[in-house]
mmCIF file of C-alpha atoms in Angstrom:
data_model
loop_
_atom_site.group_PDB
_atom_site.id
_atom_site.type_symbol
_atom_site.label_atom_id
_atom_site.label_comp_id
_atom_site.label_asym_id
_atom_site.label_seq_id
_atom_site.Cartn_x
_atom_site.Cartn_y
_atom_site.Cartn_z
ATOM 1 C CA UNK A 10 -13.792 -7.678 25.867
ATOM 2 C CA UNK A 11 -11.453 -6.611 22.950
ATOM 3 C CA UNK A 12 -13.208 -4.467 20.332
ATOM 4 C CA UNK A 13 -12.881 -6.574 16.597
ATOM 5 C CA UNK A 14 -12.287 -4.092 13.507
ATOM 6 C CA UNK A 15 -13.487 -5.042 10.444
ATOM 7 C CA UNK A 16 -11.137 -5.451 7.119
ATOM 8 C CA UNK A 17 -12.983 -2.480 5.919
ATOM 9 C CA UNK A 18 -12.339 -0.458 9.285
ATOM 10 C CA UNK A 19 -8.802 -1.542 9.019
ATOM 11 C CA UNK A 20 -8.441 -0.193 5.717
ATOM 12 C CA UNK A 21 -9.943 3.275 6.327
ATOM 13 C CA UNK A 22 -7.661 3.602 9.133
ATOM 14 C CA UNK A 23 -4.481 2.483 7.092
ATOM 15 C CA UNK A 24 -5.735 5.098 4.347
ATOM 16 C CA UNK A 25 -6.247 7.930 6.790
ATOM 17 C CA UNK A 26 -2.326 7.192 8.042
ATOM 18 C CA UNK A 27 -1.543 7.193 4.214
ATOM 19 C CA UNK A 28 -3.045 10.292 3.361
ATOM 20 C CA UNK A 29 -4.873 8.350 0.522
ATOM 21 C CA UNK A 30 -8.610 9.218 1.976
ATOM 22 C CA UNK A 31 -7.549 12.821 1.216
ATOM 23 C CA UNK A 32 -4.740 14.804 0.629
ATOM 24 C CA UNK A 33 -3.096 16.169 2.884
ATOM 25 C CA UNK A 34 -1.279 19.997 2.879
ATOM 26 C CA UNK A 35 1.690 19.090 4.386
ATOM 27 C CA UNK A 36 5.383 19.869 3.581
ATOM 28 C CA UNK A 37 6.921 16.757 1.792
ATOM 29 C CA UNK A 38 9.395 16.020 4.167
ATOM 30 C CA UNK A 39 6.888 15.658 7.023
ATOM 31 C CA UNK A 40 4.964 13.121 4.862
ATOM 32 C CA UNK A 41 7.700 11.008 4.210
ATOM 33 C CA UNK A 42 8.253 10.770 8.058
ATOM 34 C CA UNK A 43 4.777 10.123 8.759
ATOM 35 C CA UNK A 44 4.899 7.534 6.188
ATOM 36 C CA UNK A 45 7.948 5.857 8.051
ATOM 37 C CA UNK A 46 10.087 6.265 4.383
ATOM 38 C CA UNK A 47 9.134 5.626 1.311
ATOM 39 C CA UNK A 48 10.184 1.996 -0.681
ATOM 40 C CA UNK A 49 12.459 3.848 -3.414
ATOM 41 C CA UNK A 50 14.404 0.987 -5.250
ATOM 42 C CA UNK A 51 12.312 2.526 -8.403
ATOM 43 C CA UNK A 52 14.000 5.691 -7.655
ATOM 44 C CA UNK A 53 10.999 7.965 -8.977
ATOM 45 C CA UNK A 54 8.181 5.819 -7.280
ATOM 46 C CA UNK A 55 8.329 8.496 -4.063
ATOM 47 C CA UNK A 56 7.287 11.607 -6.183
ATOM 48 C CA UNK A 57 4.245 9.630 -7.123
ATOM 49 C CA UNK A 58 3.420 8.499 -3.992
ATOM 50 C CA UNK A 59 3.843 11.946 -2.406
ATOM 51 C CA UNK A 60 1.532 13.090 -5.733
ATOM 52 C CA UNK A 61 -1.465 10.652 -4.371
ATOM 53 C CA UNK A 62 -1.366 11.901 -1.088
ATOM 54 C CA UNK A 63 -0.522 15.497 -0.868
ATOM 55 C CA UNK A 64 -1.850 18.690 -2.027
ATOM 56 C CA UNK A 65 -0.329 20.968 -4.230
ATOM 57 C CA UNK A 66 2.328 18.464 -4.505
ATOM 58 C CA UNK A 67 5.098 19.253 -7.233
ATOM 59 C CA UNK A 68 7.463 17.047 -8.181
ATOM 60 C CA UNK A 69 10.412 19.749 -7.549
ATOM 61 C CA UNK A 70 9.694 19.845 -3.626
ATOM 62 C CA UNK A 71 11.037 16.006 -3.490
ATOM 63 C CA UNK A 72 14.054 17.150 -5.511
ATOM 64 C CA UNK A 73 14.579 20.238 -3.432
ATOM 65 C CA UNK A 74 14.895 18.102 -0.316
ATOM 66 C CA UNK A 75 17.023 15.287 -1.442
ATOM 67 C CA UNK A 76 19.328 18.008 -3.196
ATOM 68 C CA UNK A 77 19.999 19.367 0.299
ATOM 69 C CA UNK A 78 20.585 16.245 1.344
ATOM 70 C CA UNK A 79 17.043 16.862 4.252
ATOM 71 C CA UNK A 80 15.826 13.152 2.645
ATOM 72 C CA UNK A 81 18.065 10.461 1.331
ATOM 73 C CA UNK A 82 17.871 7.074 -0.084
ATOM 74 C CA UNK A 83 19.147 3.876 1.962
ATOM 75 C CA UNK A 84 19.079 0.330 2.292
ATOM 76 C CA UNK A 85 16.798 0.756 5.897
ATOM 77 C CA UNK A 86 13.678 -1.718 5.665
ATOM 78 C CA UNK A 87 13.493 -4.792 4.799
ATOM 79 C CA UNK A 88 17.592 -4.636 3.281
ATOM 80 C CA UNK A 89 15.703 -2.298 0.206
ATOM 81 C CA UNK A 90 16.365 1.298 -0.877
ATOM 82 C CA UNK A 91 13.898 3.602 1.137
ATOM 83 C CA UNK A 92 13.748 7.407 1.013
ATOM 84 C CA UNK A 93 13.605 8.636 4.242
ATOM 85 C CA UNK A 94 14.173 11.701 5.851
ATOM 86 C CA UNK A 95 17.970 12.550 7.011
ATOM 87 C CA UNK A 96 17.161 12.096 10.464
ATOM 88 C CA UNK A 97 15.877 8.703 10.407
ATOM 89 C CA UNK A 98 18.061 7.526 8.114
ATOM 90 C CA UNK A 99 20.636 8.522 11.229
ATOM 91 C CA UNK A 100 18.444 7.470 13.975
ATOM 92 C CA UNK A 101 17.127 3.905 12.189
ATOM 93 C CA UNK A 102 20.518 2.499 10.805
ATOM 94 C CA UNK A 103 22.046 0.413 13.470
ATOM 95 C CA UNK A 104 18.365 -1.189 14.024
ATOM 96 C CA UNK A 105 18.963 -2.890 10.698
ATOM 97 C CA UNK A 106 22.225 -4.388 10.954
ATOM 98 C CA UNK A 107 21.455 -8.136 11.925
ATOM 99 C CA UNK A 108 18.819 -7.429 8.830
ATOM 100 C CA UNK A 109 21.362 -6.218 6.557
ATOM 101 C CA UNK A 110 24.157 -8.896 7.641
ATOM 102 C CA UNK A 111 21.272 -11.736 7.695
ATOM 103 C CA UNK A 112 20.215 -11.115 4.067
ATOM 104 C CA UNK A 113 24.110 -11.328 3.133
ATOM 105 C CA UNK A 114 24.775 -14.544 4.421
ATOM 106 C CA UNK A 115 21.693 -15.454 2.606
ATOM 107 C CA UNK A 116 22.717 -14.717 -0.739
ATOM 108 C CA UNK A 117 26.566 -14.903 -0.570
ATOM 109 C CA UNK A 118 27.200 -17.153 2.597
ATOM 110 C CA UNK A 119 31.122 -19.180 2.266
ATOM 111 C CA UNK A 120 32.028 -16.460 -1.322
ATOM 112 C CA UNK A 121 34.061 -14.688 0.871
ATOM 113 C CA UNK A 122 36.183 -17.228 2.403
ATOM 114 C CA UNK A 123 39.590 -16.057 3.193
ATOM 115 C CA UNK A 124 38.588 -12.211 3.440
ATOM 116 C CA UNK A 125 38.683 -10.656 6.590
ATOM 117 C CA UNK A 126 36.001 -8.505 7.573
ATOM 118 C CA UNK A 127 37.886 -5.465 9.262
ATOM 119 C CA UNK A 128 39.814 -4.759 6.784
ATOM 120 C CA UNK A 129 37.579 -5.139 3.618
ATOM 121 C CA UNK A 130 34.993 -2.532 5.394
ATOM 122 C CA UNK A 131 38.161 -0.282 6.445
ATOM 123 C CA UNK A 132 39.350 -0.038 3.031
ATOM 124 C CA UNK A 133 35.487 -0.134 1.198
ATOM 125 C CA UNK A 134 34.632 2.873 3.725
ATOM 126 C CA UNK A 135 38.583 4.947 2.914
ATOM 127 C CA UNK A 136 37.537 4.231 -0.929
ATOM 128 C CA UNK A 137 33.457 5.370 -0.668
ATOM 129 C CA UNK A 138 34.607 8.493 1.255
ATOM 130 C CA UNK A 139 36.775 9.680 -1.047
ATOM 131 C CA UNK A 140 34.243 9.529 -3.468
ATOM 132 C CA UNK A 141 30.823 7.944 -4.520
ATOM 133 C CA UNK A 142 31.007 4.556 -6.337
ATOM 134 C CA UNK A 143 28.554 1.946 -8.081
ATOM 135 C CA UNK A 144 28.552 -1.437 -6.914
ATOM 136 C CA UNK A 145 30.429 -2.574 -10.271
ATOM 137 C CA UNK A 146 33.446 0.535 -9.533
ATOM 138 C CA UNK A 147 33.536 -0.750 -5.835
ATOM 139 C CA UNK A 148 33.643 -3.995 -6.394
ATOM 140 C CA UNK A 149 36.734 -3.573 -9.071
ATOM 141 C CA UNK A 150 38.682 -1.506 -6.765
ATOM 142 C CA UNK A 151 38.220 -3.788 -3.583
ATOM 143 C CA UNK A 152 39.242 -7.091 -6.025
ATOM 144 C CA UNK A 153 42.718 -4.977 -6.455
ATOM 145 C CA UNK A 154 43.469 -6.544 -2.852
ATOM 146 C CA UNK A 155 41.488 -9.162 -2.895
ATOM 147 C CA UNK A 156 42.211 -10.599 -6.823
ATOM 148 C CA UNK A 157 40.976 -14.659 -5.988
ATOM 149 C CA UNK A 158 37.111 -13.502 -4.797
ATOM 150 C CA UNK A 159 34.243 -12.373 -7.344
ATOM 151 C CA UNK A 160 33.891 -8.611 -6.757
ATOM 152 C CA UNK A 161 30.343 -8.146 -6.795
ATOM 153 C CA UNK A 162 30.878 -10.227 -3.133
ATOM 154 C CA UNK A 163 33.177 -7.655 -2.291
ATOM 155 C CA UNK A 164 31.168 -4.982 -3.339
ATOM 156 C CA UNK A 165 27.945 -6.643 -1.545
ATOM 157 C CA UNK A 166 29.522 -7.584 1.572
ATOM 158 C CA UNK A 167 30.858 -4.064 1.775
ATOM 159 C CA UNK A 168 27.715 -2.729 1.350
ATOM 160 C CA UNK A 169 25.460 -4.803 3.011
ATOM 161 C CA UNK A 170 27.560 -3.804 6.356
ATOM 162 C CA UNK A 171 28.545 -0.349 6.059
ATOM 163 C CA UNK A 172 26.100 2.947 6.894
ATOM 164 C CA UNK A 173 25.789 4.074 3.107
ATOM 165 C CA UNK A 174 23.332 6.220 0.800
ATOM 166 C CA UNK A 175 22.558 6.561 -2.941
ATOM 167 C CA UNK A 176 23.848 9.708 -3.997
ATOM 168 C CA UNK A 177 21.823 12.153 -6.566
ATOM 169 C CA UNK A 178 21.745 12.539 -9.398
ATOM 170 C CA UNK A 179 19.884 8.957 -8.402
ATOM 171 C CA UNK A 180 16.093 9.929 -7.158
ATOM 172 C CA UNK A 181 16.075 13.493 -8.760
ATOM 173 C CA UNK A 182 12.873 14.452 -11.302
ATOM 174 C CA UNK A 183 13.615 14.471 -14.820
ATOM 175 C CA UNK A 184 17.189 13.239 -14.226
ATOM 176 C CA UNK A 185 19.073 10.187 -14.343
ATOM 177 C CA UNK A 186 22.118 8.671 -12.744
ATOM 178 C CA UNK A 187 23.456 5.108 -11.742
ATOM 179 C CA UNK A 188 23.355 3.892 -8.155
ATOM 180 C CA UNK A 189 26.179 5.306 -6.836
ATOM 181 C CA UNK A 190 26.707 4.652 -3.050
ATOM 182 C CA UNK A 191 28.533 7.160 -0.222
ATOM 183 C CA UNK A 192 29.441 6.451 3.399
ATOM 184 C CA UNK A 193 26.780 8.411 5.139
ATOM 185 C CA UNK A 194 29.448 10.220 7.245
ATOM 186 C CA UNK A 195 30.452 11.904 4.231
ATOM 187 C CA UNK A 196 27.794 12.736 2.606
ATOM 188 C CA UNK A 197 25.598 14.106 6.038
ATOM 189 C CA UNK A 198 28.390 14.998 8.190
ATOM 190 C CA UNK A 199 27.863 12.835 10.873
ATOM 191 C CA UNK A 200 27.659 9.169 12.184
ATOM 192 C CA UNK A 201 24.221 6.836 12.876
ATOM 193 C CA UNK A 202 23.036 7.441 15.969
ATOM 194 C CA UNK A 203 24.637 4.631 18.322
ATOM 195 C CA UNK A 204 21.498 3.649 20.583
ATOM 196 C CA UNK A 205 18.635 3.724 18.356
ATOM 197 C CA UNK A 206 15.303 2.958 19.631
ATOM 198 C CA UNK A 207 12.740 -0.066 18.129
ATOM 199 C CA UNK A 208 10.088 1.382 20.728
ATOM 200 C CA UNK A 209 10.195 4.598 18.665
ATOM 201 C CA UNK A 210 10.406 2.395 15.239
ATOM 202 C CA UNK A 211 7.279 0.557 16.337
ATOM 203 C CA UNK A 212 5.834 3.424 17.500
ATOM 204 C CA UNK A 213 6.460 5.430 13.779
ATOM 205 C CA UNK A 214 5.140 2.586 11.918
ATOM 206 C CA UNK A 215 1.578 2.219 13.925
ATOM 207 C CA UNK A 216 1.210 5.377 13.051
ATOM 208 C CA UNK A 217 1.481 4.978 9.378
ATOM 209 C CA UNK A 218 0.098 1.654 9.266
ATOM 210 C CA UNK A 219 -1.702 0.639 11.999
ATOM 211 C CA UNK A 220 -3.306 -1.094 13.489
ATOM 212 C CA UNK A 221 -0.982 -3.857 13.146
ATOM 213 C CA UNK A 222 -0.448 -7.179 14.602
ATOM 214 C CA UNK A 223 3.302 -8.204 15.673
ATOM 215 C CA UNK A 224 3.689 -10.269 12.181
ATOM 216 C CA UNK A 225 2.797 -7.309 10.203
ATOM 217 C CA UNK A 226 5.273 -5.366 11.502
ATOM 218 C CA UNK A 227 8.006 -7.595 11.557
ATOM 219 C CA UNK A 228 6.844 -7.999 7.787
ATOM 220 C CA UNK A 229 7.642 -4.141 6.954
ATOM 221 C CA UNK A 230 11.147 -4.017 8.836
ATOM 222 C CA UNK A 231 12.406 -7.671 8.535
ATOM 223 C CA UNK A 232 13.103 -7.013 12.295
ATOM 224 C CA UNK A 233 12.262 -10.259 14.589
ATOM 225 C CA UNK A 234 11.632 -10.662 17.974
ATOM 226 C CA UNK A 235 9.211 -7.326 18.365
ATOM 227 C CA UNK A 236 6.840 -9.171 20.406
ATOM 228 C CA UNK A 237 8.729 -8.126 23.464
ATOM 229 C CA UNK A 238 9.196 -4.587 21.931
ATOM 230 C CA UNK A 239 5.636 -3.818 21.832
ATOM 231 C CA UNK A 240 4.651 -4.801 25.105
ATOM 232 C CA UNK A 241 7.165 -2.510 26.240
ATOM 233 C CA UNK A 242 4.800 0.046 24.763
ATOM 234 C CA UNK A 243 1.576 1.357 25.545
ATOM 235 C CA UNK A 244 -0.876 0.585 23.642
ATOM 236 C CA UNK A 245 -4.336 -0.194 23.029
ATOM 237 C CA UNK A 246 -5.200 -3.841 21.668
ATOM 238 C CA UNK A 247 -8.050 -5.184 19.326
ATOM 239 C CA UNK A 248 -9.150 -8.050 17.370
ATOM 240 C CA UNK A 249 -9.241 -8.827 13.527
ATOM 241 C CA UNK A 250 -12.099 -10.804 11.785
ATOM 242 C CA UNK A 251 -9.886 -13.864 12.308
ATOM 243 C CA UNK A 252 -9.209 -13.320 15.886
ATOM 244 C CA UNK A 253 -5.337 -12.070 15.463
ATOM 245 C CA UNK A 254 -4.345 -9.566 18.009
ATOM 246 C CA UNK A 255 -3.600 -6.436 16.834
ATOM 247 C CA UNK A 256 -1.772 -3.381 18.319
ATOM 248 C CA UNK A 257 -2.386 0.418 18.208
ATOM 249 C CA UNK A 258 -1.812 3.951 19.429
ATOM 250 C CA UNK A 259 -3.887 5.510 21.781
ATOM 251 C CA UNK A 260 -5.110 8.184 19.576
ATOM 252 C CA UNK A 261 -4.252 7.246 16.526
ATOM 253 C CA UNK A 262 -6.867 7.728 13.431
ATOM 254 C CA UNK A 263 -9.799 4.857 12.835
ATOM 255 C CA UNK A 264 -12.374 6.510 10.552
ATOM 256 C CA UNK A 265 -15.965 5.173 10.471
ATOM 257 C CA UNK A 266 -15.659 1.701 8.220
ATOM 258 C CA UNK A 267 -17.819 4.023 5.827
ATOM 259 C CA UNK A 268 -15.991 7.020 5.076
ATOM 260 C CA UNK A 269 -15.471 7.555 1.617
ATOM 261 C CA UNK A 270 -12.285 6.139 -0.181
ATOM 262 C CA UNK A 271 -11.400 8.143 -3.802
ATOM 263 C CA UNK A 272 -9.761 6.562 -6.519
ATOM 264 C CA UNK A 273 -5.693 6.623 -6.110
ATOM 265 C CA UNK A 274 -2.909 5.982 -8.267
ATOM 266 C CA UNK A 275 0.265 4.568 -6.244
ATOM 267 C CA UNK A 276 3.499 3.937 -8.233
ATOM 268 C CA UNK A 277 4.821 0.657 -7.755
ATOM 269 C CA UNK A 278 6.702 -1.078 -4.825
ATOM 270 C CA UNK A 279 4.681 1.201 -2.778
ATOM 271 C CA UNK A 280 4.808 0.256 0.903
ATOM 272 C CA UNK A 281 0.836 0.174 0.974
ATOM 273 C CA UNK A 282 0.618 -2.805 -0.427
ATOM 274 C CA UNK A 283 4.046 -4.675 1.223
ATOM 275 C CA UNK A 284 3.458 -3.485 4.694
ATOM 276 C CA UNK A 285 1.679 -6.377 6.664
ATOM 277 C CA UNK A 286 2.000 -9.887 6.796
ATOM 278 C CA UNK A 287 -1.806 -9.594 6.343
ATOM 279 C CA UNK A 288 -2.307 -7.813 3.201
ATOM 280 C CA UNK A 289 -6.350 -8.480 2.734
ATOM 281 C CA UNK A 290 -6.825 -4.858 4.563
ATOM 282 C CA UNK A 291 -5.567 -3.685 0.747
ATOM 283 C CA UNK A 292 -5.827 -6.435 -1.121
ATOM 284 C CA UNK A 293 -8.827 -8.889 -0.648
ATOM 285 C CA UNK A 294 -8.152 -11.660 -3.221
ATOM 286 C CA UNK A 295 -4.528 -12.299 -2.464
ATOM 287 C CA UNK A 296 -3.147 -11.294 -5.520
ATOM 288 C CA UNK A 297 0.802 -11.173 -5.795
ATOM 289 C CA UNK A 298 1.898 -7.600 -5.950
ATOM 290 C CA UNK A 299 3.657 -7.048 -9.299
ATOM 291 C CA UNK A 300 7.248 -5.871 -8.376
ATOM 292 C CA UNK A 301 7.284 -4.870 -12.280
ATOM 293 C CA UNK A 302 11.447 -3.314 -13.757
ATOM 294 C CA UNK A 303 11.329 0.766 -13.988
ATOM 295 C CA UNK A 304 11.651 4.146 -12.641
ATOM 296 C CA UNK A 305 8.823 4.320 -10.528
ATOM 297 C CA UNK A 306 6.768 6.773 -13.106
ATOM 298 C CA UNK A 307 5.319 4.825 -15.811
ATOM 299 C CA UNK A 308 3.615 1.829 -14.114
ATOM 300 C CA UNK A 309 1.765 0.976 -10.841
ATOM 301 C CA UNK A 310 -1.552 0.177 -8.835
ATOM 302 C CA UNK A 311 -4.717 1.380 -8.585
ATOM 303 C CA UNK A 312 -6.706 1.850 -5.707
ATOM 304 C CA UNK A 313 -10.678 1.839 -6.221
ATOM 305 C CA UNK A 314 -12.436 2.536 -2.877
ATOM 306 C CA UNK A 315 -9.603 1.551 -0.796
ATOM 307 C CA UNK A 316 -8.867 -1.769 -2.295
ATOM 308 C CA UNK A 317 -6.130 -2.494 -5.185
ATOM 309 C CA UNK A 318 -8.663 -3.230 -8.280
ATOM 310 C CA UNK A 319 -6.180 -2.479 -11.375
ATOM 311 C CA UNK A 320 -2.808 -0.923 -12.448
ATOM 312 C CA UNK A 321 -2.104 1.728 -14.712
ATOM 313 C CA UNK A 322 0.818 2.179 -17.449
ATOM 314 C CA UNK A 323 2.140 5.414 -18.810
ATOM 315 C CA UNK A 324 1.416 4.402 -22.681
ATOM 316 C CA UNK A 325 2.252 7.462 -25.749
ATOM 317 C CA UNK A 326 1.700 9.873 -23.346
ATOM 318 C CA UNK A 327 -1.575 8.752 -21.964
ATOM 319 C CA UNK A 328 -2.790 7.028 -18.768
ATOM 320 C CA UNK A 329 -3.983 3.500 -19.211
ATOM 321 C CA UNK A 330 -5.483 1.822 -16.307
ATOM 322 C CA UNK A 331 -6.613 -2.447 -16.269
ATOM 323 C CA UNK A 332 -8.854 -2.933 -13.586
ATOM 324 C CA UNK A 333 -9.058 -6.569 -12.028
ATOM 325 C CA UNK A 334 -13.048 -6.435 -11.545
ATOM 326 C CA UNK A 335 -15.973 -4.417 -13.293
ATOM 327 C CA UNK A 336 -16.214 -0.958 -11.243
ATOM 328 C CA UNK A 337 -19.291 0.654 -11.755
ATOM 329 C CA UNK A 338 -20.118 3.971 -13.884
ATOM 330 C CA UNK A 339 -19.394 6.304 -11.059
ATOM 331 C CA UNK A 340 -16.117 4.547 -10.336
ATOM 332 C CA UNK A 341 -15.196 4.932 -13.849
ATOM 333 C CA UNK A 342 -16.064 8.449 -14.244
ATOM 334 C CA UNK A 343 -14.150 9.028 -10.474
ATOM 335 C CA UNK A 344 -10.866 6.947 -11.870
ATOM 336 C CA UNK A 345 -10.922 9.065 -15.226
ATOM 337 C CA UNK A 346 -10.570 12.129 -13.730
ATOM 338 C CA UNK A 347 -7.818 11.050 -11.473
ATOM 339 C CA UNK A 348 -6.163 9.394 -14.320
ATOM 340 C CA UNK A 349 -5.830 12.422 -16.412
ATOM 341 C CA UNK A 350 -4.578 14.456 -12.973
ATOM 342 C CA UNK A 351 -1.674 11.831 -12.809
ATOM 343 C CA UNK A 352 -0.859 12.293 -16.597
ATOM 344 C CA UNK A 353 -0.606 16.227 -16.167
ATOM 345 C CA UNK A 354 2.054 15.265 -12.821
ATOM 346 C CA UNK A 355 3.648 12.948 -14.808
ATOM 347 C CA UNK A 356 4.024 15.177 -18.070
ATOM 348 C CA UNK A 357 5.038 18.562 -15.902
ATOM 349 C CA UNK A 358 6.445 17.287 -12.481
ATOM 350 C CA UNK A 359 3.543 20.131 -10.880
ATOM 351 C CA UNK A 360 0.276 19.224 -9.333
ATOM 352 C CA UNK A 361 -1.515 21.969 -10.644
ATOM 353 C CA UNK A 362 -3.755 20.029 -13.077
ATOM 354 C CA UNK A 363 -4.734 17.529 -9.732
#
């Protein structure tokens, strides 16, 4: 008979994948692996993600690595920006193609009439290696050959099928810079690998999320047709509440259902909460994650014993939190002290006051 896990045993084990039942001392870059990337369209949402989970963390060892060009940001996942580590940003790219061309069609399907393929991505990638460019410069330079189509559907349909990465300044503490995009030949030295693997994608993102049905994690990489993946896999299989069959590594974390959960503060778009077609393992009342405008540092959710109860706002230098439902004395006291931990990261970039 297959075992059934609890929403609240799900959640401990998600959280013990997550580093969020306690921080972890781990070098950043192996976090961000374990964490199968890190949603970064809010380009400084990582560095407080990677603040909520590790130890010690300081705000220059995310800069460090994506300075050296160890961790980049690229459209991977779901067709949005991710920080991942070099590596898999090489070893994942050609899994997402059909995702990337899919969500192009989808949004500019019959604007580029008349253009042929070949040669706008021939001349986009000849232009992007020579140097980095926005969407807006790309788009203007492509439209000098192609004068009768709109250029942001040049510039999208360029990127949207070409191995690219956002370039720093973009992502880097206590700097700014526009999106600018580079082939990543250029800018890592070397191609996607040709024959990636979705056994070892699967694999990567049990292991920061799991246990996970099929739907879930066809949810996090907009990938279809896993079902056949996974039982290409072994793995161990149980039950949720509702009876949906659920997938896992052999030896993978699951915490007692009553391990202690501490009060976290994730910045937003973080993958926690976007990761699984069944979000109740996070979120119990179904609430619509707030995919709020910013740079990842001044706004986001709280967790309160595992669950997403409130969000917090940067406000005059101060950490404001809303929660959703009444937490109890203990809680507050517990969400306090965190609170002013995150305003000392936020205020210094070093985790020192945490």
């Amino acid at each position: 008979m297959t075992d059934v896990l609890s929403q609240r045993a799900l959640n401990r084990a998600t959280l013990a994948r997550q580093f969020l039942l306690r921080r972890a001392e781990l070098p950043a870059l192996d976090a961000i692996e374990q964490l199968a990337g890190m949603q970064a369209q809010a380009p400084l949402a990582p560095y407080v993600g990677l603040w909520s989970r590790l130890a010690g963390f300081r705000a220059a060892d995310l800069t460090t690595l994506i300075a050296d060009r160890a961790a980049v940001r690229a459209q991977l996942m779901r067709n949005t920006v991710h920080l991942v580590s070099a590596r898999d940003g090489l070893s994942w790219y050609h899994l997402f193609t059909s995702v990337h061309a899919r969500d192009f069609v989808a949004h500019f399907g019959g604007r580029a009439t008349g253009v042929d393929q070949t040669e706008l991505l021939s001349l986009a990638r000849m232009i992007l290696d020579e140097k980095p460019h926005t969407r807006a410069e790309l788009g203007r330079a492509l439209a000098k050959r192609w004068p009768d189509v709109e250029p942001a559907v040049l510039a999208y349909a360029a990127t949207h099928h070409l191995a690219l990465v956002q370039v720093p300044p973009r992502g880097l503490w206590g700097r700014s810079g526009p999106s600018k995009w580079s082939t990543t030949e250029s800018f890592l030295g070397r191609s996607p690998d040709p024959g990636p693997s979705a056994e070892e994608l699967v694999r990567r993102y049990l292991a920061g999320y799991g246990p996970a049905s099929v739907a879930d994690v066809q949810r996090w990489s907009g990938l279809t047709h896993l079902r056949e993946v996974i039982r290409r896999i072994e793995l161990i299989t149980f039950r949720d509440e509702a009876g949906r069959e659920l997938f896992d590594l052999p030896h993978a974390p699951r915490p007692d259902s009553d391990t202690p959960a501490p009060p976290r503060f994730l910045p937003e778009y973080d993958n926690l909460l976007l990761s699984h077609e069944d979000r109740s393992r996070v979120i119990p009342d179904g609430r619509k994650v707030p995919l709020p405008p910013g740079n990842g540092a001044r706004t986001g959710t709280l967790l309160v014993d595992g669950l997403w109860r409130g969000v917090w706002t940067l406000r005059d230098g101060q950490v404001q939190v809303e929660a959703f439902t009444n937490l109890s004395a203990a809680e507050r006291d517990a969400v306090e002290i965190e609170a002013e931990a995150l305003r000392g990261f936020l205020a210094t970039g070093s985790a020192a006051d945490s």
